[in-house]
Amino acid sequence: MKLLFAAAEIFPYAKTGGLSDVAQALPATLVKRADIVSVMPLYDFIDREKFALTAMNESFQITLGKDIFEISLFEGMNRGVRTLFVYEALLCNCMTPYGDQNGDNPNNDLRFGIFSKAVVVLSQMFEIDVLHLNDWHTALAALWAKEILPKLHVVFTIHNLAFQGLFPRGSVERLGLREDYFTPEGIEFWGRMNCMKAGIAYSDVVTTVSPTYAKEILLPEFGCGLEGFLQLHSAKLHGILNGIDTALFDPLTDPALPKNYGPGKVAGKKSNKRLFCEAHGLKGANKALIVFIGRFTEQKGLDIIIEALPKLLNMECNLAILGEGSETMSKALSKAAGNHDNLLVRSGYDESLSHQMYAAADFLLMPSRFEPCGLNQLIALRYGAIPIVTNVGGLHDTIGDIDEVNSSVCGQGIVLHTLSGKMIIQSVKRALQLFALTRHFSKIAKTNMTCDVSFEESAKAYLELYRKT
Ligand code: ADP
């Protein structure tokens, strides 16, 4: 069985969030058991010199609507996985994969149409049996695969239903799609073209990244308008929990950390915290350190953290926030940081700093409104930072409350059953009480560090699905 795994971002070449981590870690686990090749765009911000043109030295053309696009194929190895890179000028001419501070790239329909069509051509070229697509950027490949390679088996994974790839009706013609796809059963969505719908409708199997999210997206509260459509296709919908690359996220060997540590030698964690606080001007390294790492969006509950901030900052703790996104949230945080010496705010994307924060933290605050799986809480477990989470999606499937015995999940943390400023304050109070019980706190953190957060079990579930298709 030959697999092709397609994603718009794969770590370390491009990363805007969890998709990138998963698109590296899952194939890296599968490669031990299956013949797998990955593919992503070779964006201009990636150093092209590092990659060879494929041994086959292939370049090919694809047609979308009235236009012909020249594709060149490069390749490299990523954690044991042969990785193909698709280069086409319009697709790759960007500084970040999807857009910038001014909004989405206006050519995203065409850009990811080009990528999706190229993926189908590559499936033919490499005699692929199972094509695994990820999120809307690759979803149109499911539709074209049905037309061009009807024997190809297609698995489509939804990493976040909130991002559907919505475009004006004119995109149908622009991409050369047949008009009869533009129906409610196909890719039409309230008068617009919806790429995500193509992935759901035309794949043989649809997966999402946790069992709970697989159930939630069938409900209006979490379905982002596609709950009815997903219900129609629910017989082929599966929830498989994500994992993390435990070699990359390993406090014992992580090169970003001033001091390496692990469940057998936790003393190093304290040094990381002390050094982090000193380096960033946070006073009192003996106080609990709570971190937030992630996109500044309502999804992550950051607006509610900001609401609770005045009270949080009056508590006996330090708070460190790293992320990017909403300008308004960023400004509110910076303003608060200017007035409080127990709040550190870093705007932007910084991989090393994020690792140092997980290592320094006593707690990770992650009060998401919805969370398809969430990787931060898994990384936090591995780095001995106790997660404070809401009870949704993958957070529900991975973190149980320390006071409610739940043997079905591995990680222990503090669970908010509803999301409000009041609940965040209450949960942080609970966290600080736990922190004061030094031994109990260390025991939980240590046990969390030994949780299996790898991709091993999930990779087996994916293999099983590939075989079934
Ligand atoms: P998302 O919904 O954004 O995909 P996930 O929890 O699935 O969230 O994954 C987020 C990943 O991105 C984690 O590896 C997290 O550490 C990382 N991350 C998020 N924001 C930043 C940032 N500003 N700097 C560095 N890493 C970040």
Coordinates of C-alpha atoms and ligand atoms in Angstrom, one line a residue:
M1 CA 0.0 0.0 0.0
K2 CA 1.5 3.3 -1.1
L3 CA 0.3 6.5 0.7
L4 CA 0.5 10.1 -0.2
F5 CA 0.0 12.6 2.7
A6 CA -0.8 16.1 1.5
A7 CA -0.8 19.3 3.7
A8 CA -0.4 23.0 3.2
E9 CA 2.1 23.2 6.1
I10 CA 4.6 20.7 7.4
F11 CA 7.0 21.3 10.3
P12 CA 9.8 22.6 10.1
Y13 CA 9.3 24.1 6.7
A14 CA 6.1 26.1 7.4
K15 CA 4.0 26.3 10.5
T16 CA 1.0 28.4 11.5
G17 CA -0.4 25.9 14.0
G18 CA -1.1 22.3 14.9
L19 CA -1.7 21.1 11.4
S20 CA 2.0 21.6 10.7
D21 CA 3.1 19.6 13.8
V22 CA 0.7 16.7 12.9
A23 CA 1.7 16.7 9.2
Q24 CA 5.3 16.0 10.3
A25 CA 4.6 13.7 13.3
L26 CA 1.9 11.4 11.8
P27 CA 3.9 10.5 8.6
A28 CA 7.1 10.1 10.7
T29 CA 5.3 7.5 12.8
L30 CA 3.6 5.8 9.8
V31 CA 6.9 5.5 7.9
K32 CA 7.9 2.7 10.2
R33 CA 4.9 0.6 9.1
A34 CA 4.0 1.9 5.6
D35 CA 5.3 3.2 2.3
I36 CA 4.5 6.9 2.7
V37 CA 5.4 10.1 0.9
S38 CA 4.4 13.6 2.0
V39 CA 3.8 16.7 -0.1
M40 CA 3.5 20.4 0.5
P41 CA 4.0 23.7 -1.4
L42 CA 7.5 25.0 -1.7
Y43 CA 6.7 28.5 -0.5
D44 CA 9.2 31.3 -1.3
F45 CA 10.1 31.7 2.4
I46 CA 11.5 28.2 2.4
D47 CA 15.1 27.9 1.3
R48 CA 14.7 26.2 -2.1
E49 CA 18.5 25.6 -2.4
K50 CA 18.2 22.9 0.3
F51 CA 16.1 20.6 -1.9
A52 CA 17.0 18.7 -5.0
L53 CA 14.7 18.5 -8.0
T54 CA 13.1 15.0 -7.8
A55 CA 15.2 12.2 -9.1
M56 CA 12.6 11.9 -11.8
N57 CA 13.3 15.6 -12.5
E58 CA 9.7 16.1 -13.2
S59 CA 8.0 19.2 -14.1
F60 CA 4.5 19.2 -15.4
Q61 CA 1.6 21.4 -16.3
I62 CA -1.9 21.5 -14.9
T63 CA -4.9 23.3 -16.2
L64 CA -7.5 25.1 -14.1
G65 CA -10.2 26.9 -16.1
K66 CA -8.6 28.9 -18.9
D67 CA -5.2 28.9 -17.3
I68 CA -2.2 26.6 -17.5
F69 CA 0.3 26.4 -14.6
E70 CA 3.8 25.1 -14.6
I71 CA 4.7 22.9 -11.7
S72 CA 8.3 21.9 -10.7
L73 CA 8.8 19.2 -8.2
F74 CA 11.5 19.2 -5.5
E75 CA 12.2 16.7 -2.8
G76 CA 13.8 16.3 0.6
M77 CA 13.7 14.0 3.7
N78 CA 11.9 15.0 6.9
R79 CA 12.3 12.7 9.9
G80 CA 12.7 9.7 7.6
V81 CA 9.8 10.7 5.3
R82 CA 10.4 11.4 1.7
T83 CA 8.8 14.8 1.2
L84 CA 7.8 16.3 -2.2
F85 CA 7.6 20.0 -2.7
V86 CA 5.4 21.5 -5.3
Y87 CA 6.6 24.8 -6.7
E88 CA 4.4 27.0 -8.8
A89 CA 4.9 30.8 -8.8
L90 CA 1.4 31.9 -7.8
L91 CA 1.1 29.2 -5.1
C92 CA 4.5 29.9 -3.6
N93 CA 4.9 33.6 -3.9
C94 CA 4.1 34.6 -0.3
M95 CA 5.7 35.3 3.1
T96 CA 3.2 33.2 5.1
P97 CA 1.1 30.3 3.8
Y98 CA -2.4 31.9 3.8
G99 CA -2.2 35.7 4.0
D100 CA -0.8 38.5 6.1
Q101 CA -1.9 41.1 8.6
N102 CA -4.1 42.6 5.9
G103 CA -6.1 39.4 5.5
D104 CA -6.2 36.3 3.4
N105 CA -4.3 36.1 0.1
P106 CA -6.9 37.1 -2.5
N107 CA -5.7 34.2 -4.8
N108 CA -6.1 31.5 -2.2
D109 CA -8.8 29.8 -4.4
L110 CA -6.4 29.5 -7.3
R111 CA -3.3 28.8 -5.1
F112 CA -4.8 25.9 -3.3
G113 CA -6.6 24.8 -6.4
I114 CA -3.2 24.5 -8.0
F115 CA -1.9 22.6 -5.1
S116 CA -4.9 20.2 -4.9
K117 CA -4.8 19.5 -8.6
A118 CA -1.0 18.8 -8.5
V119 CA -1.6 16.4 -5.6
V120 CA -3.9 14.4 -7.9
V121 CA -1.3 14.3 -10.7
L122 CA 1.3 13.2 -8.2
S123 CA -1.0 10.4 -7.0
Q124 CA -1.0 9.1 -10.6
M125 CA 2.7 9.7 -11.1
F126 CA 3.7 7.8 -7.9
E127 CA 1.1 5.1 -8.3
I128 CA -0.5 6.0 -5.0
D129 CA -3.2 3.7 -3.4
V130 CA -4.4 6.0 -0.6
L131 CA -4.3 9.7 -0.7
H132 CA -4.6 11.4 2.7
L133 CA -5.7 15.0 2.5
N134 CA -5.7 17.6 5.3
D135 CA -8.0 20.6 5.7
W136 CA -9.6 22.7 3.0
H137 CA -6.3 23.6 1.3
T138 CA -6.2 20.1 -0.2
A139 CA -9.9 19.3 -0.2
L140 CA -10.6 19.9 -3.9
A141 CA -8.2 17.0 -4.6
A142 CA -10.9 14.7 -3.4
L143 CA -13.3 16.0 -6.1
W144 CA -10.7 15.8 -8.9
A145 CA -9.5 12.4 -7.7
K146 CA -13.0 11.1 -8.2
E147 CA -13.0 12.4 -11.8
I148 CA -9.5 11.6 -12.8
L149 CA -8.5 8.6 -10.7
P150 CA -11.7 6.9 -9.6
K151 CA -9.8 3.9 -8.1
L152 CA -7.7 6.1 -5.8
H153 CA -8.9 5.8 -2.1
V154 CA -9.1 9.2 -0.4
V155 CA -9.0 10.0 3.3
F156 CA -9.8 13.6 4.3
T157 CA -8.9 14.9 7.8
I158 CA -10.6 18.0 9.3
H159 CA -8.2 19.7 11.6
N160 CA -10.4 22.7 12.2
L161 CA -13.9 23.1 10.8
A162 CA -13.8 26.8 11.4
F163 CA -11.6 27.3 8.4
Q164 CA -13.6 26.0 5.4
G165 CA -12.0 27.8 2.3
L166 CA -15.0 29.9 1.3
F167 CA -14.8 31.8 -2.0
P168 CA -17.2 33.7 -4.3
R169 CA -19.3 31.8 -6.8
G170 CA -17.0 32.9 -9.6
S171 CA -14.2 30.7 -8.2
V172 CA -16.0 27.6 -9.6
E173 CA -15.4 28.9 -13.2
R174 CA -11.9 30.2 -12.3
L175 CA -10.9 26.7 -11.1
G176 CA -12.6 25.1 -14.1
L177 CA -14.9 23.1 -11.9
R178 CA -18.1 21.6 -13.5
E179 CA -21.2 23.8 -12.7
D180 CA -23.1 20.8 -11.5
Y181 CA -20.8 20.6 -8.4
F182 CA -22.3 23.9 -7.3
T183 CA -25.3 22.4 -5.4
P184 CA -26.1 22.1 -1.7
E185 CA -25.1 18.4 -2.0
G186 CA -21.8 19.5 -3.5
I187 CA -19.6 22.5 -2.9
E188 CA -22.2 25.3 -2.7
F189 CA -22.6 27.0 0.7
W190 CA -25.0 29.9 1.0
G191 CA -24.1 31.1 -2.5
R192 CA -20.4 30.6 -2.1
M193 CA -17.9 27.9 -3.0
N194 CA -16.9 25.8 0.0
C195 CA -13.7 23.7 -0.3
M196 CA -14.2 21.9 2.9
K197 CA -17.5 20.5 1.6
A198 CA -15.6 18.9 -1.4
G199 CA -13.3 17.0 1.1
I200 CA -16.3 15.8 3.1
A201 CA -18.5 14.9 0.1
Y202 CA -16.0 13.2 -2.3
S203 CA -13.6 11.4 0.1
D204 CA -14.1 7.7 1.0
V205 CA -13.4 8.4 4.6
V206 CA -13.5 11.6 6.7
T207 CA -11.6 11.8 10.0
T208 CA -11.2 14.5 12.5
V209 CA -8.7 14.9 15.2
S210 CA -10.4 13.7 18.4
P211 CA -13.4 11.4 19.1
T212 CA -15.3 14.2 21.0
Y213 CA -14.8 16.7 18.2
A214 CA -16.2 14.1 15.8
K215 CA -19.4 14.1 17.8
E216 CA -19.5 17.8 18.5
I217 CA -19.3 18.9 14.8
L218 CA -22.6 17.2 14.2
L219 CA -24.2 19.8 16.5
P220 CA -25.1 23.4 15.6
E221 CA -22.9 24.7 18.5
F222 CA -19.7 23.3 16.9
G223 CA -20.7 22.5 13.3
C224 CA -19.9 25.9 11.8
G225 CA -23.0 25.6 9.6
L226 CA -21.9 22.2 8.2
E227 CA -23.5 20.1 10.9
G228 CA -26.4 19.0 8.7
F229 CA -24.0 18.2 5.8
L230 CA -21.7 16.2 8.2
Q231 CA -24.7 14.3 9.6
L232 CA -25.5 13.2 6.0
H233 CA -21.9 11.9 5.7
S234 CA -21.6 10.7 9.4
A235 CA -21.3 7.0 8.4
K236 CA -17.8 7.7 7.1
L237 CA -16.8 10.1 9.9
H238 CA -14.2 8.9 12.5
G239 CA -12.4 10.7 15.3
I240 CA -8.8 9.8 15.8
L241 CA -6.8 11.7 18.5
N242 CA -3.7 13.5 17.5
G243 CA -0.4 13.0 19.2
I244 CA 2.9 14.9 19.2
D245 CA 6.4 14.1 18.0
T246 CA 7.8 12.9 21.3
A247 CA 11.4 13.1 20.0
L248 CA 11.0 16.8 19.0
F249 CA 9.1 17.7 22.2
D250 CA 11.3 16.0 24.7
P251 CA 12.5 18.0 27.7
L252 CA 15.4 15.6 28.2
T253 CA 17.0 16.5 24.8
D254 CA 15.2 19.7 23.7
P255 CA 18.1 22.0 22.5
A256 CA 15.9 25.1 23.1
L257 CA 16.0 24.6 26.9
P258 CA 18.8 26.1 29.1
K259 CA 18.5 22.9 31.2
N260 CA 17.3 19.5 30.1
Y261 CA 15.1 17.5 32.4
G262 CA 12.7 14.6 32.5
P263 CA 10.4 12.7 34.8
G264 CA 13.4 11.1 36.4
K265 CA 15.2 14.4 37.0
V266 CA 12.7 17.2 37.5
A267 CA 15.1 19.6 39.3
G268 CA 16.1 21.0 35.9
K269 CA 12.5 22.3 35.4
K270 CA 13.0 24.7 38.3
S271 CA 16.2 26.1 36.8
N272 CA 14.3 26.6 33.5
K273 CA 11.6 28.6 35.3
R274 CA 14.2 30.7 37.3
L275 CA 16.2 31.5 34.1
F276 CA 13.0 32.3 32.1
C277 CA 11.7 34.7 34.8
E278 CA 15.1 36.3 35.1
A279 CA 15.5 36.7 31.3
H280 CA 12.1 38.2 30.9
G281 CA 11.9 40.4 34.0
L282 CA 9.3 38.4 35.9
K283 CA 9.9 38.8 39.6
G284 CA 9.6 36.0 42.1
A285 CA 10.4 32.7 40.4
N286 CA 9.1 30.9 43.4
K287 CA 5.5 32.1 42.5
A288 CA 3.5 29.9 40.2
L289 CA 4.1 30.6 36.5
I290 CA 1.0 30.3 34.2
V291 CA 1.5 30.4 30.5
F292 CA -0.7 30.8 27.4
I293 CA 0.7 29.9 24.0
G294 CA -1.4 30.2 20.9
R295 CA -3.3 32.2 18.4
F296 CA -4.9 35.4 19.7
T297 CA -8.5 34.4 18.8
E298 CA -11.8 33.9 20.5
Q299 CA -11.5 30.1 19.7
K300 CA -8.7 30.0 22.3
G301 CA -10.7 31.9 24.9
L302 CA -8.1 34.7 25.0
D303 CA -10.9 37.4 25.1
I304 CA -12.1 35.8 28.3
I305 CA -8.6 35.7 29.8
I306 CA -8.3 39.4 29.0
E307 CA -11.6 40.0 30.7
A308 CA -10.3 38.2 33.8
L309 CA -6.9 39.8 33.6
P310 CA -7.3 42.5 36.3
K311 CA -8.2 39.9 38.9
L312 CA -5.7 37.3 37.7
L313 CA -2.9 39.8 37.9
N314 CA -3.8 40.5 41.6
M315 CA -3.2 36.9 42.4
E316 CA 0.2 35.5 43.7
C317 CA 1.4 34.3 40.3
N318 CA 3.3 35.3 37.1
L319 CA 1.6 35.1 33.8
A320 CA 3.4 34.8 30.4
I321 CA 1.6 35.0 27.1
L322 CA 3.0 34.2 23.6
G323 CA 1.1 34.4 20.4
E324 CA -0.2 36.4 17.5
G325 CA -3.5 37.2 15.9
S326 CA -6.2 39.8 16.8
E327 CA -4.7 43.3 17.0
T328 CA -7.3 44.3 19.6
M329 CA -6.3 41.5 21.9
S330 CA -2.7 42.2 21.3
K331 CA -3.1 45.8 22.3
A332 CA -5.1 45.0 25.4
L333 CA -2.5 42.6 26.5
S334 CA 0.4 45.0 25.9
K335 CA -1.4 47.7 27.8
A336 CA -1.9 45.4 30.8
A337 CA 1.7 44.3 30.6
G338 CA 2.8 47.9 30.8
N339 CA 1.0 48.3 34.1
H340 CA 1.9 45.0 35.8
D341 CA 5.3 43.4 36.5
N342 CA 3.8 39.9 36.8
L343 CA 2.6 39.8 33.2
L344 CA 4.8 39.1 30.2
V345 CA 3.4 39.4 26.7
R346 CA 5.3 38.4 23.6
S347 CA 3.6 39.0 20.3
G348 CA 4.7 36.9 17.3
Y349 CA 5.7 33.4 16.5
D350 CA 8.7 31.9 18.3
E351 CA 9.3 28.2 18.3
S352 CA 12.2 28.2 20.8
L353 CA 10.6 30.6 23.1
S354 CA 7.4 28.4 23.2
H355 CA 9.5 25.4 24.2
Q356 CA 11.2 27.5 26.9
M357 CA 7.8 28.5 28.2
Y358 CA 6.4 25.0 28.3
A359 CA 9.6 24.0 30.3
A360 CA 9.4 26.9 32.7
A361 CA 5.6 26.8 33.3
D362 CA 3.8 25.3 36.3
F363 CA 0.5 25.6 34.5
L364 CA -0.7 26.0 30.9
L365 CA -3.9 28.0 30.5
M366 CA -6.0 26.9 27.6
P367 CA -9.7 27.8 28.0
S368 CA -10.7 27.1 24.4
R369 CA -14.3 27.7 23.2
F370 CA -13.8 24.7 20.9
E371 CA -10.7 22.6 20.4
P372 CA -10.6 20.0 17.6
C373 CA -7.7 18.3 19.4
G374 CA -5.2 20.8 20.7
L375 CA -1.5 20.0 20.9
N376 CA -0.5 22.6 23.6
Q377 CA -2.0 20.5 26.4
L378 CA -0.1 17.4 25.1
I379 CA 3.2 19.3 25.0
A380 CA 2.4 20.8 28.4
L381 CA 1.9 17.2 29.9
R382 CA 5.3 16.2 28.5
Y383 CA 7.0 19.2 29.9
G384 CA 5.4 18.9 33.3
A385 CA 3.1 22.0 33.1
I386 CA -0.3 21.2 34.4
P387 CA -3.1 22.1 31.9
I388 CA -6.0 24.3 32.9
V389 CA -8.5 23.6 30.2
T390 CA -12.2 23.8 29.1
N391 CA -14.1 20.5 28.7
V392 CA -14.4 20.5 24.9
G393 CA -13.1 18.4 21.9
G394 CA -9.7 17.0 22.3
L395 CA -9.2 18.7 25.6
H396 CA -12.0 16.5 27.0
D397 CA -10.3 13.4 25.5
T398 CA -6.9 14.1 27.0
I399 CA -7.3 15.9 30.3
G400 CA -9.2 14.8 33.3
D401 CA -9.8 17.0 36.4
I402 CA -7.4 16.2 39.3
D403 CA -10.4 15.9 41.6
E404 CA -12.6 13.7 39.4
V405 CA -11.2 10.3 38.7
N406 CA -11.3 9.6 35.0
S407 CA -9.4 6.5 33.9
S408 CA -10.2 7.0 30.2
V409 CA -7.7 9.9 29.9
C410 CA -4.1 10.0 30.7
G411 CA -3.4 13.6 31.6
Q412 CA -4.5 15.3 34.7
G413 CA -5.3 19.0 35.1
I414 CA -7.9 21.5 36.1
V415 CA -11.1 21.4 34.0
L416 CA -13.5 24.4 33.6
H417 CA -16.9 23.1 32.9
T418 CA -18.1 26.4 31.5
L419 CA -16.2 29.3 30.0
S420 CA -16.4 32.7 31.8
G421 CA -14.1 35.1 33.4
K422 CA -15.4 34.0 36.8
M423 CA -14.6 30.3 35.9
I424 CA -11.1 31.2 34.8
I425 CA -10.4 33.1 38.1
Q426 CA -11.9 30.1 40.1
S427 CA -9.7 27.7 38.2
V428 CA -6.6 29.7 38.6
K429 CA -7.4 29.9 42.4
R430 CA -7.6 26.1 42.4
A431 CA -4.3 25.9 40.5
L432 CA -2.6 28.1 43.1
Q433 CA -4.0 26.0 45.9
L434 CA -2.6 22.9 44.2
F435 CA 0.7 24.7 43.7
A436 CA 0.9 25.3 47.4
L437 CA 0.7 21.6 48.1
T438 CA 4.2 21.2 46.8
R439 CA 4.4 17.4 46.9
H440 CA 1.0 16.7 45.5
F441 CA 1.6 19.2 42.7
S442 CA 5.0 17.6 41.8
K443 CA 3.5 14.2 41.8
I444 CA 0.8 15.1 39.3
A445 CA 3.3 17.0 37.1
K446 CA 5.6 14.0 37.2
T447 CA 2.9 11.5 36.4
N448 CA 1.7 13.7 33.5
M449 CA 5.2 13.7 32.1
T450 CA 5.0 9.9 31.6
C451 CA 1.7 10.0 29.7
D452 CA 1.8 8.5 26.2
V453 CA 1.2 11.5 24.0
S454 CA 2.9 10.0 21.0
F455 CA 1.3 9.2 17.7
E456 CA 1.9 5.5 18.0
E457 CA -1.7 4.4 18.9
S458 CA -3.3 6.9 16.5
A459 CA -1.0 5.8 13.7
K460 CA -2.4 2.3 14.1
A461 CA -5.9 3.6 13.9
Y462 CA -5.1 5.5 10.7
L463 CA -3.4 2.4 9.2
E464 CA -6.5 0.4 10.0
L465 CA -8.6 3.0 8.2
Y466 CA -6.3 3.1 5.1
R467 CA -6.5 -0.7 4.9
K468 CA -10.3 -0.6 5.2
T469 CA -10.7 2.0 2.4
Ligands
ADP1 P1 -4.0 25.5 16.5 O1 -5.5 25.6 16.7 O2 -3.4 26.9 16.5 O3 -3.6 24.6 15.4 P2 -2.9 23.5 18.3 O4 -3.0 23.4 19.8 O5 -3.4 22.4 17.5 O6 -3.5 24.9 17.9 O7 -1.3 23.7 17.9 C1 -0.6 24.8 18.2 C2 0.9 24.5 17.9 O8 1.5 25.8 17.6 C3 1.6 24.1 19.1 O9 2.8 23.4 18.7 C4 2.0 25.4 19.8 O10 3.1 25.2 20.7 C5 2.4 26.2 18.6 N1 2.2 27.7 18.7 C6 1.1 28.4 18.7 N2 1.4 29.7 18.8 C7 2.7 29.8 18.8 C8 3.6 30.9 18.8 N3 3.2 32.2 18.9 N4 4.9 30.7 18.8 C9 5.4 29.4 18.8 N5 4.6 28.3 18.7 C10 3.3 28.5 18.7

